[in-house]
Amino acid sequence: MKKILVSTVVISMLILVWVSGALGALTAEEIIRRRDDNQYFSTAKIEAEMVIINRNRKIVKTMTSYAQGDNGLVIFTNPRDRGTKFLKRGDDLWMFFPEAEDLVKISGHMLNEGIMGSDFSYQDVMESDKLTELYKFELVGEEELDGRPCYLLEGTAVEGKEVSYYRRKAWIDKERFVGLKEELYARSGRLLKVMVVTKVEKREGRWYPMVSVMEDKLRKDTRTEFIVHSIEFNPEIPAGTFTLENLR
Amino acid sequence: MRKSLVILILVFAGTLVTAPVWAVEAGGKIGLGYSGTWFENGTFQDEFTDYLDLELYLPPLGRTEVSYAFRVTSPLEGLTASQETGYFTKKLYVKQRFDRFQLTVGRQPVSWSFGSLLNPVDYTIGAEAFQQESAGKFTEAVEVYIPLNWNSGLALVASFPAGFTLETAKLKWGVRGRFGIKGYDLTVNYVHEAEAAGAGSDGSIGFIPLPRRRAGFTFKGDLGDLGVYGAFGHYFGEGTAENNSYLAGIDYSYKINYDHKLTMQLEYLGLERNNLASLLGGYMIFPGEQEKINLVTGHLAYPLDDFSSIALTAMASLDGSKYLLAPSYQSILPGDLDLELKMVFFLSESMPNFTSFAVNLNYPF
């Protein structure tokens, strides 16, 4: 009788451990949601620098950008491009040329173009949608990246959603829930870009990638570093920021 | 005196650039250029140019902004006394942002570009050709901009092409409405030239009278992956015969071998030859009996790498009487110097052919 009781307790405990372990395992959706909790922002102000590197030469572009939902505004501050502004509202892209103060609507096909000659497209820089809304993710494994254990996920674009890349592989830090690497693929399966995060910092209680390096795999010996100097989450952005009136 | 002025400006600029504690910042570029033209009869003309563009970036005072930008021409040649130094104010204006409108008073650029290579319905016809800015866009003016929503607004402009004066005969005015409708940028405008503006005023080439009154309509948007745009202009009589202009264009970009992206722009322009001369300045003037001109203009640009690109602009009259080809190469050199090489080949049945070249070096700071 005692033997049966002990066996029952041991089995119960094993079941309990297994069940709690199973309950503790995160699904792909939960991992991405937790990543989004860190990296997604509905509103932000960012001071950043883009360094375009080709072999041993480089160009530095500095900018202040504002993002709110689907809207983005980038104002360049480096000498060569000073005063040049981009406004993205939904799929509409506008550009302000400071010399003659021209304000021109940019054709939609330019949205996937490298912004100011970089490896980041206008979509990359201004897209602030939640990844969970754009892609269906699957957990495909776990890998260590630069000594940090990561979840490896694969996402495929949700039908009907406008995205720059059809498929993406993401390495998400298991502890900090921040993306450390991404591979971006075309519908054909061709690898287009690889982004590696080289510096992560905790800002306003969330882990955020401060330095990212984007490599366009279709171009040789080139990469673009995107360095975030400061980021303010949910700042008060004045009404009218994302308007043509404000670009002038 | 001129030399002293240039030195004073350079010292002033240097002080601003090197004194970070000042709230005022300065930026601009220094440019050097050498250009030459070979004419069909064997003659060759060349020219050396140098300039300094300077802009002061003054922090806004509440809702008031002040802008000051100017160009000093031939500052180096002025120092060596081989050329007289010139000064040209591009911008010197005050902008006040009110709750319901913006008021801009002073010397300012008035540009109604909408993305075409040539714009037959701009505020100042002839101010823009081959995407090069010219002095024609900068004028003494008062502008009121009334926003209607985020991508729509109304601009009312009064300018003084002969300098600020209270004489209404010397007043030029215009109104432009811009409306964003279903992803399309639509504009309508009307311009009334100054009555006292005779032939050749307003930055045109000097012997073609401008249409005194004109009205224009433009649109720009997307059709799938294709950018599409167009314009219609109506030029009222008075000085010139009443006539219209038509512009239709497309732009597209294409990735070659998934690698570099070729961007293309192609447009058709049909208008009266007098207005065409005003629009294009010295290029493509059509003397003779032809009244209506049909012109096709194209532009191709291709990045060679992150620092350099090549481009080709071509223009041809549809009757085959004139062709203009302008290949160019641009590169950012080590040290952040911009290098630009340009050639222009002009072929015509009725006018002397010519070939010109230009080498420009710019340093933005």
Tab-separated table of N, CA and C in Angstrom, chain B residues 6-90:
chain	number	residue	atom	x	y	z
B	6	VAL	N	34.313	90.257	-48.998
B	6	VAL	CA	34.489	88.802	-49.043
B	6	VAL	C	35.271	88.319	-47.832
B	7	ILE	N	36.353	89.022	-47.522
B	7	ILE	CA	37.182	88.620	-46.378
B	7	ILE	C	36.356	88.688	-45.100
B	8	LEU	N	35.573	89.758	-44.993
B	8	LEU	CA	34.722	89.934	-43.813
B	8	LEU	C	33.734	88.775	-43.683
B	9	ILE	N	33.120	88.412	-44.818
B	9	ILE	CA	32.137	87.319	-44.803
B	9	ILE	C	32.819	86.004	-44.423
B	10	LEU	N	34.011	85.763	-45.005
B	10	LEU	CA	34.726	84.512	-44.712
B	10	LEU	C	35.118	84.438	-43.239
B	11	VAL	N	35.602	85.555	-42.694
B	11	VAL	CA	35.988	85.587	-41.276
B	11	VAL	C	34.750	85.362	-40.412
B	12	PHE	N	33.658	86.011	-40.792
B	12	PHE	CA	32.394	85.880	-40.058
B	12	PHE	C	31.920	84.429	-40.074
B	13	ALA	N	31.997	83.835	-41.275
B	13	ALA	CA	31.566	82.437	-41.422
B	13	ALA	C	32.449	81.520	-40.588
B	14	GLY	N	33.755	81.758	-40.656
B	14	GLY	CA	34.702	80.939	-39.897
B	14	GLY	C	34.452	81.038	-38.407
B	15	THR	N	34.145	82.241	-37.963
B	15	THR	CA	33.862	82.452	-36.544
B	15	THR	C	32.649	81.653	-36.112
B	16	LEU	N	31.625	81.682	-36.963
B	16	LEU	CA	30.391	80.974	-36.625
B	16	LEU	C	30.609	79.469	-36.584
B	17	VAL	N	31.374	78.992	-37.577
B	17	VAL	CA	31.590	77.542	-37.659
B	17	VAL	C	32.401	77.034	-36.474
B	18	THR	N	33.370	77.857	-36.033
B	18	THR	CA	34.279	77.367	-34.985
B	18	THR	C	33.862	77.781	-33.585
B	19	ALA	N	32.732	78.414	-33.442
B	19	ALA	CA	32.297	78.838	-32.112
B	19	ALA	C	31.016	78.120	-31.711
B	20	PRO	N	31.167	76.885	-31.190
B	20	PRO	CA	29.987	76.088	-30.896
B	20	PRO	C	29.117	76.650	-29.778
B	21	VAL	N	29.695	77.571	-28.976
B	21	VAL	CA	28.892	78.100	-27.878
B	21	VAL	C	27.801	79.037	-28.409
B	22	TRP	N	27.962	79.519	-29.627
B	22	TRP	CA	26.942	80.383	-30.194
B	22	TRP	C	25.717	79.543	-30.540
B	23	ALA	N	24.561	80.132	-30.359
B	23	ALA	CA	23.340	79.416	-30.718
B	23	ALA	C	23.204	79.335	-32.232
B	24	VAL	N	23.772	80.315	-32.908
B	24	VAL	CA	23.658	80.345	-34.363
B	24	VAL	C	24.688	79.394	-34.966
B	25	GLU	N	24.232	78.582	-35.914
B	25	GLU	CA	25.165	77.702	-36.611
B	25	GLU	C	25.222	78.125	-38.066
B	26	ALA	N	26.293	77.775	-38.717
B	26	ALA	CA	26.414	78.107	-40.133
B	26	ALA	C	26.822	76.875	-40.914
B	27	GLY	N	26.389	76.817	-42.127
B	27	GLY	CA	26.771	75.702	-42.998
B	27	GLY	C	26.662	76.153	-44.438
B	28	GLY	N	27.130	75.317	-45.306
B	28	GLY	CA	27.050	75.687	-46.724
B	28	GLY	C	27.976	74.844	-47.545
B	29	LYS	N	28.435	75.389	-48.633
B	29	LYS	CA	29.432	74.660	-49.421
B	29	LYS	C	30.291	75.616	-50.219
B	30	ILE	N	31.484	75.123	-50.502
B	30	ILE	CA	32.415	75.867	-51.340
B	30	ILE	C	32.505	75.120	-52.653
B	31	GLY	N	32.445	75.818	-53.737
B	31	GLY	CA	32.459	75.149	-55.039
B	31	GLY	C	33.480	75.755	-55.980
B	32	LEU	N	34.084	74.858	-56.759
B	32	LEU	CA	35.010	75.277	-57.818
B	32	LEU	C	34.569	74.582	-59.095
B	33	GLY	N	34.623	75.289	-60.193
B	33	GLY	CA	34.203	74.656	-61.442
B	33	GLY	C	35.005	75.147	-62.634
B	34	TYR	N	35.149	74.251	-63.585
B	34	TYR	CA	35.781	74.640	-64.858
B	34	TYR	C	34.917	74.064	-65.968
B	35	SER	N	34.542	74.922	-66.896
B	35	SER	CA	33.684	74.454	-67.984
B	35	SER	C	34.166	75.024	-69.317
B	36	GLY	N	33.836	74.332	-70.354
B	36	GLY	CA	34.241	74.791	-71.689
B	36	GLY	C	33.251	74.333	-72.731
B	37	THR	N	33.196	75.068	-73.836
B	37	THR	CA	32.276	74.719	-74.926
B	37	THR	C	33.000	74.814	-76.268
B	38	TRP	N	32.883	73.752	-77.041
B	38	TRP	CA	33.378	73.748	-78.413
B	38	TRP	C	32.198	73.987	-79.344
B	39	PHE	N	32.324	74.958	-80.207
B	39	PHE	CA	31.264	75.218	-81.177
B	39	PHE	C	31.643	74.595	-82.515
B	40	GLU	N	30.621	74.459	-83.329
B	40	GLU	CA	30.789	73.800	-84.627
B	40	GLU	C	31.834	74.492	-85.502
B	41	ASN	N	31.918	75.822	-85.353
B	41	ASN	CA	32.867	76.574	-86.192
B	41	ASN	C	34.305	76.511	-85.672
B	42	GLY	N	34.530	75.702	-84.640
B	42	GLY	CA	35.896	75.485	-84.163
B	42	GLY	C	36.299	76.353	-82.992
B	43	THR	N	35.462	77.298	-82.616
B	43	THR	CA	35.838	78.138	-81.481
B	43	THR	C	35.630	77.400	-80.159
B	44	PHE	N	36.388	77.814	-79.175
B	44	PHE	CA	36.319	77.200	-77.849
B	44	PHE	C	36.266	78.295	-76.789
B	45	GLN	N	35.316	78.173	-75.906
B	45	GLN	CA	35.205	79.143	-74.810
B	45	GLN	C	35.280	78.377	-73.495
B	46	ASP	N	36.045	78.882	-72.563
B	46	ASP	CA	36.090	78.209	-71.271
B	46	ASP	C	35.914	79.216	-70.132
B	47	GLU	N	35.608	78.694	-68.968
B	47	GLU	CA	35.312	79.574	-67.851
B	47	GLU	C	35.663	78.859	-66.544
B	48	PHE	N	36.228	79.617	-65.626
B	48	PHE	CA	36.496	79.107	-64.289
B	48	PHE	C	35.500	79.771	-63.334
B	49	THR	N	34.864	78.989	-62.497
B	49	THR	CA	33.919	79.582	-61.546
B	49	THR	C	34.243	79.118	-60.126
B	50	ASP	N	33.988	79.957	-59.192
B	50	ASP	CA	34.110	79.561	-57.793
B	50	ASP	C	33.049	80.311	-56.999
B	51	TYR	N	32.573	79.671	-55.960
B	51	TYR	CA	31.526	80.314	-55.173
B	51	TYR	C	31.547	79.784	-53.736
B	52	LEU	N	30.906	80.533	-52.898
B	52	LEU	CA	30.722	80.121	-51.508
B	52	LEU	C	29.239	80.285	-51.190
B	53	ASP	N	28.587	79.203	-50.804
B	53	ASP	CA	27.198	79.262	-50.334
B	53	ASP	C	27.226	79.196	-48.823
B	54	LEU	N	26.554	80.104	-48.200
B	54	LEU	CA	26.536	80.107	-46.741
B	54	LEU	C	25.113	80.287	-46.244
B	55	GLU	N	24.751	79.492	-45.250
B	55	GLU	CA	23.428	79.633	-44.641
B	55	GLU	C	23.597	79.688	-43.133
B	56	LEU	N	22.897	80.598	-42.543
B	56	LEU	CA	22.919	80.683	-41.079
B	56	LEU	C	21.702	79.951	-40.548
B	57	TYR	N	21.933	79.057	-39.615
B	57	TYR	CA	20.824	78.300	-39.018
B	57	TYR	C	20.508	78.923	-37.662
B	58	LEU	N	19.511	79.752	-37.683
B	58	LEU	CA	19.137	80.474	-36.468
B	58	LEU	C	18.050	79.688	-35.748
B	59	PRO	N	18.204	79.486	-34.463
B	59	PRO	CA	17.168	78.721	-33.744
B	59	PRO	C	15.848	79.495	-33.755
B	60	PRO	N	14.707	78.790	-33.882
B	60	PRO	CA	13.429	79.503	-33.895
B	60	PRO	C	13.166	80.191	-32.560
B	61	LEU	N	12.558	81.334	-32.649
B	61	LEU	CA	12.154	82.060	-31.448
B	61	LEU	C	10.665	81.860	-31.308
B	62	GLY	N	10.292	80.903	-30.484
B	62	GLY	CA	8.875	80.562	-30.367
B	62	GLY	C	8.368	80.043	-31.703
B	63	ARG	N	7.426	80.740	-32.291
B	63	ARG	CA	6.860	80.300	-33.569
B	63	ARG	C	7.381	81.146	-34.721
B	64	THR	N	8.486	81.850	-34.444
B	64	THR	CA	9.078	82.701	-35.480
B	64	THR	C	10.410	82.099	-35.933
B	65	GLU	N	10.563	82.002	-37.249
B	65	GLU	CA	11.815	81.477	-37.793
B	65	GLU	C	12.423	82.518	-38.720
B	66	VAL	N	13.746	82.620	-38.669
B	66	VAL	CA	14.443	83.530	-39.573
B	66	VAL	C	15.399	82.701	-40.412
B	67	SER	N	15.414	82.961	-41.712
B	67	SER	CA	16.316	82.224	-42.591
B	67	SER	C	17.189	83.214	-43.361
B	68	TYR	N	18.477	82.907	-43.400
B	68	TYR	CA	19.403	83.774	-44.140
B	68	TYR	C	20.403	82.886	-44.876
B	69	ALA	N	20.394	82.971	-46.188
B	69	ALA	CA	21.334	82.199	-47.014
B	69	ALA	C	21.774	83.066	-48.176
B	70	PHE	N	23.037	82.986	-48.498
B	70	PHE	CA	23.519	83.803	-49.618
B	70	PHE	C	24.652	83.093	-50.347
B	71	ARG	N	24.934	83.595	-51.530
B	71	ARG	CA	26.038	83.063	-52.327
B	71	ARG	C	27.011	84.197	-52.633
B	72	VAL	N	28.278	83.910	-52.435
B	72	VAL	CA	29.323	84.837	-52.867
B	72	VAL	C	29.945	84.217	-54.105
B	73	THR	N	29.860	84.922	-55.215
B	73	THR	CA	30.438	84.379	-56.451
B	73	THR	C	31.862	84.912	-56.605
B	74	SER	N	32.681	84.065	-57.146
B	74	SER	CA	34.095	84.367	-57.411
B	74	SER	C	34.862	84.895	-56.197
B	75	PRO	N	34.716	84.269	-55.021
B	75	PRO	CA	35.496	84.784	-53.878
B	75	PRO	C	37.000	84.605	-54.073
B	76	LEU	N	37.407	83.507	-54.719
B	76	LEU	CA	38.845	83.288	-54.928
B	76	LEU	C	39.382	84.197	-56.016
B	77	GLU	N	38.617	84.267	-57.114
B	77	GLU	CA	39.048	85.143	-58.202
B	77	GLU	C	39.024	86.598	-57.752
B	78	GLY	N	38.095	86.914	-56.835
B	78	GLY	CA	38.030	88.263	-56.291
B	78	GLY	C	39.290	88.605	-55.516
B	79	LEU	N	39.796	87.613	-54.790
B	79	LEU	CA	41.008	87.845	-54.006
B	79	LEU	C	42.220	88.076	-54.900
B	80	THR	N	42.218	87.415	-56.058
B	80	THR	CA	43.353	87.603	-56.970
B	80	THR	C	43.083	88.727	-57.953
B	81	ALA	N	41.957	89.409	-57.794
B	81	ALA	CA	41.600	90.577	-58.597
B	81	ALA	C	41.382	90.261	-60.077
B	82	SER	N	41.241	88.965	-60.411
B	82	SER	CA	41.011	88.632	-61.815
B	82	SER	C	39.533	88.702	-62.170
B	83	GLN	N	38.691	88.747	-61.166
B	83	GLN	CA	37.239	88.748	-61.395
B	83	GLN	C	36.582	89.501	-60.254
B	84	GLU	N	35.513	90.205	-60.574
B	84	GLU	CA	34.839	90.939	-59.517
B	84	GLU	C	33.992	89.978	-58.683
B	85	THR	N	34.106	90.083	-57.386
B	85	THR	CA	33.333	89.232	-56.479
B	85	THR	C	31.889	89.710	-56.440
B	86	GLY	N	30.962	88.763	-56.416
B	86	GLY	CA	29.548	89.125	-56.377
B	86	GLY	C	28.871	88.564	-55.142
B	87	TYR	N	27.765	89.136	-54.796
B	87	TYR	CA	27.004	88.683	-53.640
B	87	TYR	C	25.550	88.537	-54.071
B	88	PHE	N	24.943	87.421	-53.710
B	88	PHE	CA	23.561	87.176	-54.103
B	88	PHE	C	22.812	86.614	-52.897
B	89	THR	N	21.781	87.326	-52.489
B	89	THR	CA	20.993	86.840	-51.353
B	89	THR	C	19.994	85.810	-51.864
B	90	LYS	N	20.076	84.605	-51.317
B	90	LYS	CA	19.088	83.588	-51.691
B	90	LYS	C	17.868	83.703	-50.791
